[in-house]
N, CA and C of each residue as an Amber inpcrd file, in Angstrom:
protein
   429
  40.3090000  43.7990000  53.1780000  40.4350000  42.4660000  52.6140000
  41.4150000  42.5320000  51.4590000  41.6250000  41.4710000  51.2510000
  43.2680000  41.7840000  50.2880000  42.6840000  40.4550000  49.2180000
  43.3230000  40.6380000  47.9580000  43.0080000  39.9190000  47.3200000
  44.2240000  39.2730000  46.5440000  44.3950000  38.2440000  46.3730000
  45.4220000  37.3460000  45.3070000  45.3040000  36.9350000  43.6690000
  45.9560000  36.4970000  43.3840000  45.6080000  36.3450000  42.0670000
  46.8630000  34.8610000  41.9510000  45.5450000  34.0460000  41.5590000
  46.0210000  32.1600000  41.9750000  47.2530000  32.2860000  40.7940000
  48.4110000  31.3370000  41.5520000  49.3070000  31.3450000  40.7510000
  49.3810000  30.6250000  39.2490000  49.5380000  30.0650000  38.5640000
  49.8600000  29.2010000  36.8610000  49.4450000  28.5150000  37.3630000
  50.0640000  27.6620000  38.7700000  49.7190000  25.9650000  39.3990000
  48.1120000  25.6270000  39.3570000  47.6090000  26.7330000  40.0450000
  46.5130000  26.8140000  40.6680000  44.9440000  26.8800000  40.3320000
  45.2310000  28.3160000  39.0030000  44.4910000  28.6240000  38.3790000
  43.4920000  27.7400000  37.6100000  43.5760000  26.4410000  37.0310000
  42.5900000  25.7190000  36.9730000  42.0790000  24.6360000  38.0860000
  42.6410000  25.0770000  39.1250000  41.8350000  24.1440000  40.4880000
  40.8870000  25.3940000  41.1590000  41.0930000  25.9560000  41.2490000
  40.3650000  27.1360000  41.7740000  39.3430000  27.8450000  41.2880000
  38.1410000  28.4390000  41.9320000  37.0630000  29.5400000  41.4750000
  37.2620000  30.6580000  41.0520000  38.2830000  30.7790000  41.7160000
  38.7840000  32.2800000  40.9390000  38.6020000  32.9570000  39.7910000
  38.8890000  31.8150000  38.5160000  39.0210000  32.2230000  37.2770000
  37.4870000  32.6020000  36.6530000  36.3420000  31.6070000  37.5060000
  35.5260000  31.8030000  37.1990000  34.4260000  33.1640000  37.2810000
  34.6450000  33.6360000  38.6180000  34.3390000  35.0220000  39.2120000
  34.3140000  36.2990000  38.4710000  33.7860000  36.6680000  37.8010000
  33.8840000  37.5790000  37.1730000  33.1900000  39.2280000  37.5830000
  32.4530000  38.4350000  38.6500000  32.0100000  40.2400000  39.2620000
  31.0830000  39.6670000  40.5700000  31.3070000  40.1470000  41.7200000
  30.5540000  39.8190000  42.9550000  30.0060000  41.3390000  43.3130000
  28.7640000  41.8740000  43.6640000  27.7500000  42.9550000  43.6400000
  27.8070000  42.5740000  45.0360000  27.9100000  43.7440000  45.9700000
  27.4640000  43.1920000  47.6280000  26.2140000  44.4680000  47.4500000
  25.1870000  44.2650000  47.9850000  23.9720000  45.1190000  48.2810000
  23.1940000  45.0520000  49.5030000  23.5260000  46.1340000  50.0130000
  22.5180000  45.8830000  51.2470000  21.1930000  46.2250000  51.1180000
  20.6220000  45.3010000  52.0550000  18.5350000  45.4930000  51.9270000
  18.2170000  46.8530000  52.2000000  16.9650000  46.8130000  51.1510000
  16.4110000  48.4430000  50.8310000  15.9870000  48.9210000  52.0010000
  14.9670000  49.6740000  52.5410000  14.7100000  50.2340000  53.6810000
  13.8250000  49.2320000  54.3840000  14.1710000  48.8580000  55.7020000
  12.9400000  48.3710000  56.4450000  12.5880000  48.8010000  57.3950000
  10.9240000  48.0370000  57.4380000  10.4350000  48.3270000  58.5980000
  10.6200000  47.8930000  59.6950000  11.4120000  48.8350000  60.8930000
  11.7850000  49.1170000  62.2840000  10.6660000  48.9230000  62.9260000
  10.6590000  47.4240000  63.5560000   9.8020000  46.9450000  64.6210000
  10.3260000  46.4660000  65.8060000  10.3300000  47.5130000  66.7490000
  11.3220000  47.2020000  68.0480000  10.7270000  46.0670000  69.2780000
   9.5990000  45.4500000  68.4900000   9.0290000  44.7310000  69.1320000
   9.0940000  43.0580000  68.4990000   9.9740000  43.4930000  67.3710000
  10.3700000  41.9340000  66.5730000  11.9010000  41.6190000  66.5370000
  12.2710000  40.9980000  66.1970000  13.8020000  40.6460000  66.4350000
  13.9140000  41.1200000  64.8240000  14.7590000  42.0970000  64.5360000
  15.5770000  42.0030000  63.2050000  15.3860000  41.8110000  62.1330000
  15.9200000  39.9480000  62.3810000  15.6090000  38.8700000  61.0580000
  14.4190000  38.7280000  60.7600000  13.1970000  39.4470000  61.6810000
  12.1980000  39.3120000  60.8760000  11.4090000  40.1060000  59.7050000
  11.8880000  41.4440000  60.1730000  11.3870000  42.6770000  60.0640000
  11.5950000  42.7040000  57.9020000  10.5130000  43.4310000  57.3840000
  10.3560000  43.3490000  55.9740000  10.3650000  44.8200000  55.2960000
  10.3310000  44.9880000  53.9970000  10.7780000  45.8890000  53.7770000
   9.6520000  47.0580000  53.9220000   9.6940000  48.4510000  54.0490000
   8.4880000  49.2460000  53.7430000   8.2550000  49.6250000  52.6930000
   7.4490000  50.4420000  52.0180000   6.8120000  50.8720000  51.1090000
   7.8760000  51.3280000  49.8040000   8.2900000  52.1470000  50.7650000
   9.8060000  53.2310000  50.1560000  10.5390000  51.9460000  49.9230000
  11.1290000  50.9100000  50.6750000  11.8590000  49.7410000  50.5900000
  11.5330000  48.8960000  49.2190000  10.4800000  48.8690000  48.8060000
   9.6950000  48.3810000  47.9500000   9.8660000  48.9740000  46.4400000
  10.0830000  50.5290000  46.5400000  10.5200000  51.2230000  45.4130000
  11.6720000  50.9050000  44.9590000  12.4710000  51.0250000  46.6170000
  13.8730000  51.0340000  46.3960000  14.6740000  49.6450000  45.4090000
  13.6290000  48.4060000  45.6320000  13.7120000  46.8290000  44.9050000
  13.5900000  47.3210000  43.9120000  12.5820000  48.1760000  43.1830000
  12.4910000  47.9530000  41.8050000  13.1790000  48.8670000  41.2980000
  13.8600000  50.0190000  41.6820000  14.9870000  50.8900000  40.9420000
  15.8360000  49.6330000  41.4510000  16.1700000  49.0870000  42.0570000
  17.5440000  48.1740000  42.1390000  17.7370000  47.0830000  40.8650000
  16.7360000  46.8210000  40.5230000  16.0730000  45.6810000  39.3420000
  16.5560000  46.1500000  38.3070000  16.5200000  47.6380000  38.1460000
  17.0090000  48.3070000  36.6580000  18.5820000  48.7740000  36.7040000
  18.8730000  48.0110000  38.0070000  20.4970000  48.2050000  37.5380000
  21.2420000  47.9430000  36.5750000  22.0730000  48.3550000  35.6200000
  23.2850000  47.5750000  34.7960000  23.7480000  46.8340000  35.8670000
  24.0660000  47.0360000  37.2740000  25.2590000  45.8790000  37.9000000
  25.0300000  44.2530000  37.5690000  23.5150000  44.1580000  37.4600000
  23.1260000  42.7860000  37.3660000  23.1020000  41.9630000  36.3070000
  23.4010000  43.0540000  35.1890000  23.4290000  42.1970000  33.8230000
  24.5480000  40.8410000  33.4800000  23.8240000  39.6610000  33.0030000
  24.8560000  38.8450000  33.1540000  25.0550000  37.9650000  34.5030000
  24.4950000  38.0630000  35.4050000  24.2910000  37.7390000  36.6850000
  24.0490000  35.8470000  36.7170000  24.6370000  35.1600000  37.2420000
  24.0740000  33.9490000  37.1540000  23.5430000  32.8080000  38.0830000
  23.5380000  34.2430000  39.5390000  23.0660000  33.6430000  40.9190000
  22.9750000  34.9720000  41.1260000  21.8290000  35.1220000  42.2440000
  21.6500000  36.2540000  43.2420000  21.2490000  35.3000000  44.3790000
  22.1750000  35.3790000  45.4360000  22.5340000  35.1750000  47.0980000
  21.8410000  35.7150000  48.2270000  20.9330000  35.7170000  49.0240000
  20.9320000  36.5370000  50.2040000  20.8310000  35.6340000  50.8370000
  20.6970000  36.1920000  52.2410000  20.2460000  35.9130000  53.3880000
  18.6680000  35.4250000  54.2460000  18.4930000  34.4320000  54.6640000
  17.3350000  34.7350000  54.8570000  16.4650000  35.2990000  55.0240000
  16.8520000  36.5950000  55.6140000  15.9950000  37.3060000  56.2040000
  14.7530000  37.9520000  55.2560000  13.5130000  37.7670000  55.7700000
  12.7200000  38.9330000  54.3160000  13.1300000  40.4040000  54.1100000
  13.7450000  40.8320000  54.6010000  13.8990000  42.4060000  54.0450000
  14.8610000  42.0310000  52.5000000  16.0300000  40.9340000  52.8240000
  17.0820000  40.7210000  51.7860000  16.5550000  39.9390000  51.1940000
  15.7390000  39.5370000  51.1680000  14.8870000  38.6180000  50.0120000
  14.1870000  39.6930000  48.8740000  13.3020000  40.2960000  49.8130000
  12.4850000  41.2710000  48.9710000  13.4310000  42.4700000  48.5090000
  14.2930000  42.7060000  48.8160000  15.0610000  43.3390000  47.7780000
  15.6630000  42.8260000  47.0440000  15.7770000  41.9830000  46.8200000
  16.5930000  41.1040000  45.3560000  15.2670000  40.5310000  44.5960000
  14.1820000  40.1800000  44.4970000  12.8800000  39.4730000  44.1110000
  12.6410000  40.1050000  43.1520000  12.5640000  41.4990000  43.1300000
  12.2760000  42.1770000  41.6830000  13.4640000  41.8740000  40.4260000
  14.8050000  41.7600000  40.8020000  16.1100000  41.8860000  40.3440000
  15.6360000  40.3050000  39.7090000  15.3600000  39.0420000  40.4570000
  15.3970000  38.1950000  39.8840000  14.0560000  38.2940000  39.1770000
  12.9490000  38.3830000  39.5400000  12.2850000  38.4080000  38.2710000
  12.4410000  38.8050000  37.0260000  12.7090000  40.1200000  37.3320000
  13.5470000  40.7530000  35.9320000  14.9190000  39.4770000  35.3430000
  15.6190000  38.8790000  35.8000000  16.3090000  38.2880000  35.2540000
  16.2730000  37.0170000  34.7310000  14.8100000  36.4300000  35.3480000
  14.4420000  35.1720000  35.4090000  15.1630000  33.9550000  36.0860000
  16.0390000  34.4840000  36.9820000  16.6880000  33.5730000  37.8060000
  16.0330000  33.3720000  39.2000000  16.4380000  32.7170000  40.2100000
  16.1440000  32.2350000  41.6910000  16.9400000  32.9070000  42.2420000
  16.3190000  33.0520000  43.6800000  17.2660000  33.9580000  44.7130000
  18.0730000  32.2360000  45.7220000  19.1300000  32.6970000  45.7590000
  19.2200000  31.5040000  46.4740000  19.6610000  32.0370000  48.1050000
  18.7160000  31.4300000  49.0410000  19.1720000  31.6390000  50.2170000
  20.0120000  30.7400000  50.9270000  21.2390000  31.6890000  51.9100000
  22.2330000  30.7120000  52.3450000  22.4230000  31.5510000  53.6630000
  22.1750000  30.9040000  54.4450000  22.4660000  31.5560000  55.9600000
  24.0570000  32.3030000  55.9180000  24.7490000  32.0530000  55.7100000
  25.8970000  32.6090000  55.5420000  26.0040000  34.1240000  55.6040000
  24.6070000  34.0360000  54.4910000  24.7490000  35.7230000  54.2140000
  23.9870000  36.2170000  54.7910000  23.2820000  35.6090000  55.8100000
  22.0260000  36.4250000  56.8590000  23.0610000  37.7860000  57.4600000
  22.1990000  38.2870000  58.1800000  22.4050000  39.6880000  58.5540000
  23.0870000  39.5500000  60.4060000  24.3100000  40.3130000  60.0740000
  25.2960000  40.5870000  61.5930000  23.8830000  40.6030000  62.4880000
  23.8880000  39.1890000  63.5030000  23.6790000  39.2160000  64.7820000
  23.3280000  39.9610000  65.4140000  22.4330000  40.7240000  65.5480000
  21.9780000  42.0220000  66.7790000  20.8130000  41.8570000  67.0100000
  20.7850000  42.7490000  68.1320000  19.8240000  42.4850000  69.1490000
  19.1380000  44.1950000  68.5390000  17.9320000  44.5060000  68.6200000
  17.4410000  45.9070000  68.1130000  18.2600000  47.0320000  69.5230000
  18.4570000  48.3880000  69.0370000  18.9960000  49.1370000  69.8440000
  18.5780000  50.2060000  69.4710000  18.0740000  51.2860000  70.8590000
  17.8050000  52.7000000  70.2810000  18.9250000  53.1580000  69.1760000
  18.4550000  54.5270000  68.2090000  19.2920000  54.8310000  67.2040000
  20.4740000  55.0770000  67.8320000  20.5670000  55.9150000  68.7050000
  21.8720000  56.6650000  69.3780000  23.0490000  55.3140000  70.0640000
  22.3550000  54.1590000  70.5850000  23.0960000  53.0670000  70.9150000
  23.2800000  52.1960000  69.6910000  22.5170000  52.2280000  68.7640000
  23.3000000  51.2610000  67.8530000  24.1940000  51.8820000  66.9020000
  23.7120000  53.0210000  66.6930000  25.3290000  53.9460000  66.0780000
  26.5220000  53.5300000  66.7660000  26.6560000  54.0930000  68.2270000
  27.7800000  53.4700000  69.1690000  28.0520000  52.1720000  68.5820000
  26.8930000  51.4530000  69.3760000  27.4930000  49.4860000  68.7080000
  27.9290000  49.2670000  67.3200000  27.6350000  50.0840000  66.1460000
  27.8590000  49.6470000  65.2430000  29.6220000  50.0110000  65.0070000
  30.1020000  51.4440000  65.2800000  31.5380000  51.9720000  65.3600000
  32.3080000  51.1290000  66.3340000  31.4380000  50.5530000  67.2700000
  32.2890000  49.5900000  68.1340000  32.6140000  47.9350000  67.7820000
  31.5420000  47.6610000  66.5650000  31.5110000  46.7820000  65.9620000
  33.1700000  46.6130000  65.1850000  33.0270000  47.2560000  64.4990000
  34.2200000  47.5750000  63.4890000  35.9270000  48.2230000  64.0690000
  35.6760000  48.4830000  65.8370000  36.6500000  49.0740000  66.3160000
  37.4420000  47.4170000  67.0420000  36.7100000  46.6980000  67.4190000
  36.8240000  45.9510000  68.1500000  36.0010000  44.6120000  67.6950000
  36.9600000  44.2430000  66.3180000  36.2630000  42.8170000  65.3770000
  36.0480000  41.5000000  66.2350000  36.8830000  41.2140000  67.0430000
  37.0180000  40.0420000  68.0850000  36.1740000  39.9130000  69.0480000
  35.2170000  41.6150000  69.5150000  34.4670000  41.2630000  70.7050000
  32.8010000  41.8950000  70.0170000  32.0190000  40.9600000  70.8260000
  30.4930000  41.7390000  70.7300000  29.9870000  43.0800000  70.8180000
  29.7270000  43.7150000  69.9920000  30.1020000  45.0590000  70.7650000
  28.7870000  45.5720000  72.1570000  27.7120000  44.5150000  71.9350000
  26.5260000  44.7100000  72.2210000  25.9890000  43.4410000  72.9440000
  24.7600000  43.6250000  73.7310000  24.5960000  42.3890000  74.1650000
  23.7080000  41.5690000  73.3160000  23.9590000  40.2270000  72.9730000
  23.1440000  39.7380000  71.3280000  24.0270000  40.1560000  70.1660000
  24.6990000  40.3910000  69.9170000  25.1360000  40.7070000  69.3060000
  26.5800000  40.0170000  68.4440000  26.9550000  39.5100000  67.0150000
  27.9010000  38.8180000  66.6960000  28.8500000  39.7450000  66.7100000
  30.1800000  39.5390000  66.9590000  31.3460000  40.0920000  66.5730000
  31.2910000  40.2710000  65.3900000  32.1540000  41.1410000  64.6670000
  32.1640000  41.5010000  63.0420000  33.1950000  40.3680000  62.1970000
  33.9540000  39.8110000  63.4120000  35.0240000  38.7540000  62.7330000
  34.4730000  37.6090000  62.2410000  33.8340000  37.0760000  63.4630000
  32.6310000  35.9200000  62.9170000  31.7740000  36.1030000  61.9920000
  31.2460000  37.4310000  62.1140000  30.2040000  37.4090000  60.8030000
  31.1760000  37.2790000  59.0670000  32.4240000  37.8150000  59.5170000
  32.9030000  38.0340000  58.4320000  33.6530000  36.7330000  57.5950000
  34.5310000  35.7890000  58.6770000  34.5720000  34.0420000  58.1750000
  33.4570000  33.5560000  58.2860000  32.1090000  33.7280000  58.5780000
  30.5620000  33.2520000  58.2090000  30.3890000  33.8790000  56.2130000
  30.6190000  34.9350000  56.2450000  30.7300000  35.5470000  54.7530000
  31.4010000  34.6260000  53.8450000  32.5750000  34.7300000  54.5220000
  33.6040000  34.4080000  53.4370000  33.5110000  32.7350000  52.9920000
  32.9210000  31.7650000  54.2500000  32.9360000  30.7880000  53.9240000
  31.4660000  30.4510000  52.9360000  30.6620000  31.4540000  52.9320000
  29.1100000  31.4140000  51.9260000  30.2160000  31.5730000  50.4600000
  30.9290000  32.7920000  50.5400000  31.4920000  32.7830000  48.8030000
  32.3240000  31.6140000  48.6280000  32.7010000  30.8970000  49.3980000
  33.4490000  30.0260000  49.3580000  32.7630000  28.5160000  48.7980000
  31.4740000  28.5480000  49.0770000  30.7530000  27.3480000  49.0160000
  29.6260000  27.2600000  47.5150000
């Protein structure tokens, strides 16, 4: 991804100026239920630790939104972070989690390198392309 820097014209029509630090974090560990789809699945125990060392980050200081996705695993890892900060998590589908369908480990390794080899196609069946997920991204920071 490449980044710009808004010209004199621009710079007070634009978000840009405002942005001062975007944190991407992926959800702490979850629990693998090959009998649930994904988006449902929540965090485990260890996942649970992993929220509250995430909470005592410096990255978050100053923070004036925390974003996820619907899903509960990315909820419950940001929940400690906002308590500690006293802010709201705000959920926006945007930032839900790449499209997949569950896959043994050894096939979703494959799908996932095939994900990223081949942005335009599914790599899997159920599965979003990485391009779509990625103008799905871009239009959440956008909004």
């Amino acid at each position: 991804m490449t980044t710009r820097t808004p010209s004199r014209r621009d710079r007070s029509t634009t978000p840009y100026s405002q942005i001062v630090r975007v944190v991407l974090v992926r959800h702490c560990q979850s629990a693998v239920d090959a009998a649930a789809h994904p988006s449902t699945w929540t965090l485990t125990a260890e996942g649970h630790r992993q929220a509250a060392d995430l909470a005592s980050s410096p990255w978050f200081e100053g923070a004036a939104i925390l974003a996820a996705g619907p899903e509960p695993k990315m909820v419950q890892s940001l929940r400690p972070t906002a308590e500690r900060l006293g802010i709201d998590i705000a959920i926006d589908d945007a930032f839900r989690e790449t499209e997949a369908t569950w896959l043994p480990h050894e096939e979703f390794l494959s799908s996932v390198t095939q994900l990223f080899a081949s942005p335009t196609s599914a790599p899997a069946a159920g599965w979003e392309p990485s391009r779509d997920a990625g103008l799905r991204f871009l239009a959440g920071m956008r909004s």
